[in-house]
PDB file of C-alpha atoms in Angstrom:
ATOM      1  CA  UNK A   1       0.691 142.374 -67.839  1.00 64.00           C
ATOM      2  CA  UNK A   2      -0.113 138.532 -67.390  1.00 69.00           C
ATOM      3  CA  UNK A   3      -3.670 140.561 -65.617  1.00 68.00           C
ATOM      4  CA  UNK A   4      -4.080 142.629 -69.492  1.00 72.00           C
ATOM      5  CA  UNK A   5      -3.586 139.544 -71.288  1.00 78.00           C
ATOM      6  CA  UNK A   6      -6.406 136.697 -69.718  1.00 73.00           C
ATOM      7  CA  UNK A   7      -9.038 140.176 -69.184  1.00 73.00           C
ATOM      8  CA  UNK A   8      -7.947 140.673 -73.170  1.00 74.00           C
ATOM      9  CA  UNK A   9      -8.155 137.480 -73.763  1.00 77.00           C
ATOM     10  CA  UNK A  10     -11.424 136.839 -72.604  1.00 75.00           C
ATOM     11  CA  UNK A  11     -13.148 139.517 -72.402  1.00 75.00           C
ATOM     12  CA  UNK A  12     -13.504 140.312 -75.941  1.00 77.00           C
ATOM     13  CA  UNK A  13     -14.615 136.897 -77.387  1.00 77.00           C
ATOM     14  CA  UNK A  14     -17.548 137.771 -74.317  1.00 74.00           C
ATOM     15  CA  UNK A  15     -18.578 141.162 -75.245  1.00 76.00           C
ATOM     16  CA  UNK A  16     -18.326 139.932 -79.607  1.00 78.00           C
ATOM     17  CA  UNK A  17     -20.522 136.859 -77.941  1.00 75.00           C
ATOM     18  CA  UNK A  18     -22.795 138.733 -76.781  1.00 73.00           C
ATOM     19  CA  UNK A  19     -23.123 141.681 -79.237  1.00 76.00           C
ATOM     20  CA  UNK A  20     -22.899 138.610 -82.295  1.00 77.00           C
ATOM     21  CA  UNK A  21     -27.244 138.335 -82.646  1.00 77.00           C
ATOM     22  CA  UNK A  22     -27.334 141.974 -82.505  1.00 79.00           C
ATOM     23  CA  UNK A  23     -29.074 144.339 -86.429  1.00 83.00           C
ATOM     24  CA  UNK A  24     -26.449 146.137 -87.473  1.00 82.00           C
ATOM     25  CA  UNK A  25     -28.792 149.726 -86.060  1.00 85.00           C
ATOM     26  CA  UNK A  26     -28.294 148.573 -82.504  1.00 84.00           C
ATOM     27  CA  UNK A  27     -24.809 147.487 -82.270  1.00 82.00           C
ATOM     28  CA  UNK A  28     -23.754 151.396 -80.727  1.00 84.00           C
ATOM     29  CA  UNK A  29     -26.392 150.716 -78.012  1.00 85.00           C
ATOM     30  CA  UNK A  30     -25.495 147.563 -76.684  1.00 83.00           C
ATOM     31  CA  UNK A  31     -21.619 148.299 -77.132  1.00 81.00           C
ATOM     32  CA  UNK A  32     -22.012 151.063 -74.747  1.00 85.00           C
ATOM     33  CA  UNK A  33     -23.870 149.640 -72.193  1.00 85.00           C
ATOM     34  CA  UNK A  34     -22.280 146.460 -72.007  1.00 80.00           C
ATOM     35  CA  UNK A  35     -19.001 148.781 -71.368  1.00 81.00           C
ATOM     36  CA  UNK A  36     -21.168 150.680 -69.357  1.00 86.00           C
ATOM     37  CA  UNK A  37     -22.026 147.433 -67.030  1.00 83.00           C
ATOM     38  CA  UNK A  38     -18.270 146.084 -67.687  1.00 80.00           C
ATOM     39  CA  UNK A  39     -16.369 149.168 -65.012  1.00 84.00           C
ATOM     40  CA  UNK A  40     -18.713 148.929 -62.434  1.00 88.00           C
ATOM     41  CA  UNK A  41     -17.575 145.634 -62.399  1.00 82.00           C
ATOM     42  CA  UNK A  42     -14.066 145.173 -62.718  1.00 82.00           C
ATOM     43  CA  UNK A  43     -13.640 148.137 -59.989  1.00 87.00           C
ATOM     44  CA  UNK A  44     -15.390 146.247 -57.666  1.00 87.00           C
ATOM     45  CA  UNK A  45     -13.577 142.834 -57.912  1.00 83.00           C
ATOM     46  CA  UNK A  46     -10.841 145.172 -57.840  1.00 85.00           C
ATOM     47  CA  UNK A  47     -11.185 146.706 -54.995  1.00 89.00           C
ATOM     48  CA  UNK A  48     -12.664 142.983 -52.831  1.00 86.00           C
ATOM     49  CA  UNK A  49      -9.214 141.453 -53.637  1.00 84.00           C
ATOM     50  CA  UNK A  50      -7.383 143.887 -53.083  1.00 86.00           C
ATOM     51  CA  UNK A  51      -9.023 144.160 -49.744  1.00 87.00           C
ATOM     52  CA  UNK A  52      -9.072 140.294 -49.216  1.00 84.00           C
ATOM     53  CA  UNK A  53      -5.165 140.910 -49.571  1.00 84.00           C
ATOM     54  CA  UNK A  54      -5.121 143.719 -47.901  1.00 85.00           C
ATOM     55  CA  UNK A  55      -6.615 142.350 -44.660  1.00 84.00           C
ATOM     56  CA  UNK A  56      -4.698 138.952 -44.800  1.00 78.00           C
ATOM     57  CA  UNK A  57      -0.875 141.560 -44.627  1.00 76.00           C
ATOM     58  CA  UNK A  58       2.685 139.405 -46.163  1.00 78.00           C
ATOM     59  CA  UNK A  59       0.776 136.123 -45.291  1.00 81.00           C
ATOM     60  CA  UNK A  60       0.449 133.883 -47.387  1.00 83.00           C
ATOM     61  CA  UNK A  61      -2.692 132.392 -46.399  1.00 82.00           C
ATOM     62  CA  UNK A  62      -3.621 135.877 -47.657  1.00 81.00           C
ATOM     63  CA  UNK A  63      -3.528 135.023 -51.450  1.00 84.00           C
ATOM     64  CA  UNK A  64      -5.065 131.544 -51.409  1.00 86.00           C
ATOM     65  CA  UNK A  65      -7.544 133.374 -50.075  1.00 85.00           C
ATOM     66  CA  UNK A  66      -8.030 135.613 -52.964  1.00 84.00           C
ATOM     67  CA  UNK A  67      -6.715 132.715 -55.924  1.00 84.00           C
ATOM     68  CA  UNK A  68     -10.482 131.188 -53.914  1.00 87.00           C
ATOM     69  CA  UNK A  69     -12.559 134.213 -53.962  1.00 86.00           C
ATOM     70  CA  UNK A  70     -11.706 134.770 -57.428  1.00 85.00           C
ATOM     71  CA  UNK A  71     -11.697 131.020 -58.264  1.00 88.00           C
ATOM     72  CA  UNK A  72     -15.661 131.215 -56.903  1.00 89.00           C
ATOM     73  CA  UNK A  73     -16.035 134.998 -59.075  1.00 85.00           C
ATOM     74  CA  UNK A  74     -15.219 133.101 -61.677  1.00 83.00           C
ATOM     75  CA  UNK A  75     -16.910 129.605 -60.987  1.00 89.00           C
ATOM     76  CA  UNK A  76     -20.213 131.929 -60.377  1.00 88.00           C
ATOM     77  CA  UNK A  77     -20.115 133.621 -63.857  1.00 83.00           C
ATOM     78  CA  UNK A  78     -19.996 130.248 -65.202  1.00 84.00           C
ATOM     79  CA  UNK A  79     -23.275 129.734 -66.303  1.00 87.00           C
ATOM     80  CA  UNK A  80     -24.305 133.261 -67.334  1.00 81.00           C
ATOM     81  CA  UNK A  81     -21.200 132.651 -70.246  1.00 75.00           C
ATOM     82  CA  UNK A  82     -22.473 128.878 -71.546  1.00 80.00           C
ATOM     83  CA  UNK A  83     -26.214 130.420 -72.003  1.00 78.00           C
ATOM     84  CA  UNK A  84     -24.311 133.042 -74.241  1.00 67.00           C
ATOM     85  CA  UNK A  85     -26.596 132.837 -77.911  1.00 65.00           C
ATOM     86  CA  UNK A  86     -23.960 130.188 -79.982  1.00 63.00           C
ATOM     87  CA  UNK A  87     -23.740 130.084 -84.193  1.00 53.00           C
ATOM     88  CA  UNK A  88     -21.549 132.349 -86.249  1.00 52.00           C
ATOM     89  CA  UNK A  89     -24.043 135.091 -86.099  1.00 51.00           C
ATOM     90  CA  UNK A  90     -24.637 137.040 -89.218  1.00 53.00           C
ATOM     91  CA  UNK A  91     -21.721 136.589 -91.594  1.00 50.00           C
ATOM     92  CA  UNK A  92     -20.393 140.490 -92.769  1.00 52.00           C
ATOM     93  CA  UNK A  93     -22.148 141.148 -95.890  1.00 50.00           C
ATOM     94  CA  UNK A  94     -25.071 141.250 -92.975  1.00 52.00           C
ATOM     95  CA  UNK A  95     -23.201 143.605 -91.123  1.00 52.00           C
ATOM     96  CA  UNK A  96     -22.492 145.815 -93.501  1.00 52.00           C
ATOM     97  CA  UNK A  97     -24.914 148.654 -93.821  1.00 51.00           C
ATOM     98  CA  UNK A  98     -22.798 149.471 -90.232  1.00 50.00           C
ATOM     99  CA  UNK A  99     -19.893 150.280 -91.709  1.00 49.00           C
ATOM    100  CA  UNK A 100     -21.590 152.607 -94.237  1.00 52.00           C
ATOM    101  CA  UNK A 101     -23.030 153.953 -91.602  1.00 55.00           C
ATOM    102  CA  UNK A 102     -19.894 154.490 -89.023  1.00 54.00           C
ATOM    103  CA  UNK A 103     -18.126 156.003 -92.533  1.00 58.00           C
ATOM    104  CA  UNK A 104     -21.583 158.675 -92.747  1.00 60.00           C
ATOM    105  CA  UNK A 105     -20.894 159.249 -89.135  1.00 60.00           C
ATOM    106  CA  UNK A 106     -17.174 160.260 -89.030  1.00 61.00           C
ATOM    107  CA  UNK A 107     -18.022 162.304 -92.610  1.00 62.00           C
ATOM    108  CA  UNK A 108     -20.272 164.825 -90.743  1.00 65.00           C
ATOM    109  CA  UNK A 109     -17.651 163.867 -87.545  1.00 62.00           C
ATOM    110  CA  UNK A 110     -14.956 165.313 -89.879  1.00 60.00           C
ATOM    111  CA  UNK A 111     -16.849 167.591 -91.331  1.00 67.00           C
ATOM    112  CA  UNK A 112     -17.439 169.796 -88.005  1.00 65.00           C
ATOM    113  CA  UNK A 113     -14.417 169.623 -86.907  1.00 64.00           C
ATOM    114  CA  UNK A 114     -13.010 171.020 -89.958  1.00 68.00           C
ATOM    115  CA  UNK A 115     -15.901 173.482 -89.245  1.00 67.00           C
ATOM    116  CA  UNK A 116     -15.026 174.821 -85.957  1.00 66.00           C
ATOM    117  CA  UNK A 117     -10.938 174.775 -86.566  1.00 66.00           C
ATOM    118  CA  UNK A 118     -11.701 177.140 -89.037  1.00 67.00           C
ATOM    119  CA  UNK A 119     -13.264 179.725 -87.085  1.00 61.00           C
TER     120      UNK A 119
END
């Protein structure tokens, strides 16, 4: 549970900051690319920490090592996080066309599903 709360508190702000400056027409592709990159990295980090804990057995030193490695990985990510663009980004009014295009796409998907359901 703690890990889920921590991931929610860090991943969403990072994704928001990374995509804040993008124009509305590139937002969907950037979100997909960012999600594709996050999944393997999270899996590799979890696997690395699992291997460290498994190799140490029930010894408390194994937990100390795993936490030290996790802290080192966080420290390595800090410079990249500090380089994320600052500022508040475009106003919500500037992103309004994205909402209308999403609504239009949703309408097309609904029409396709209804046509398929009638068959």
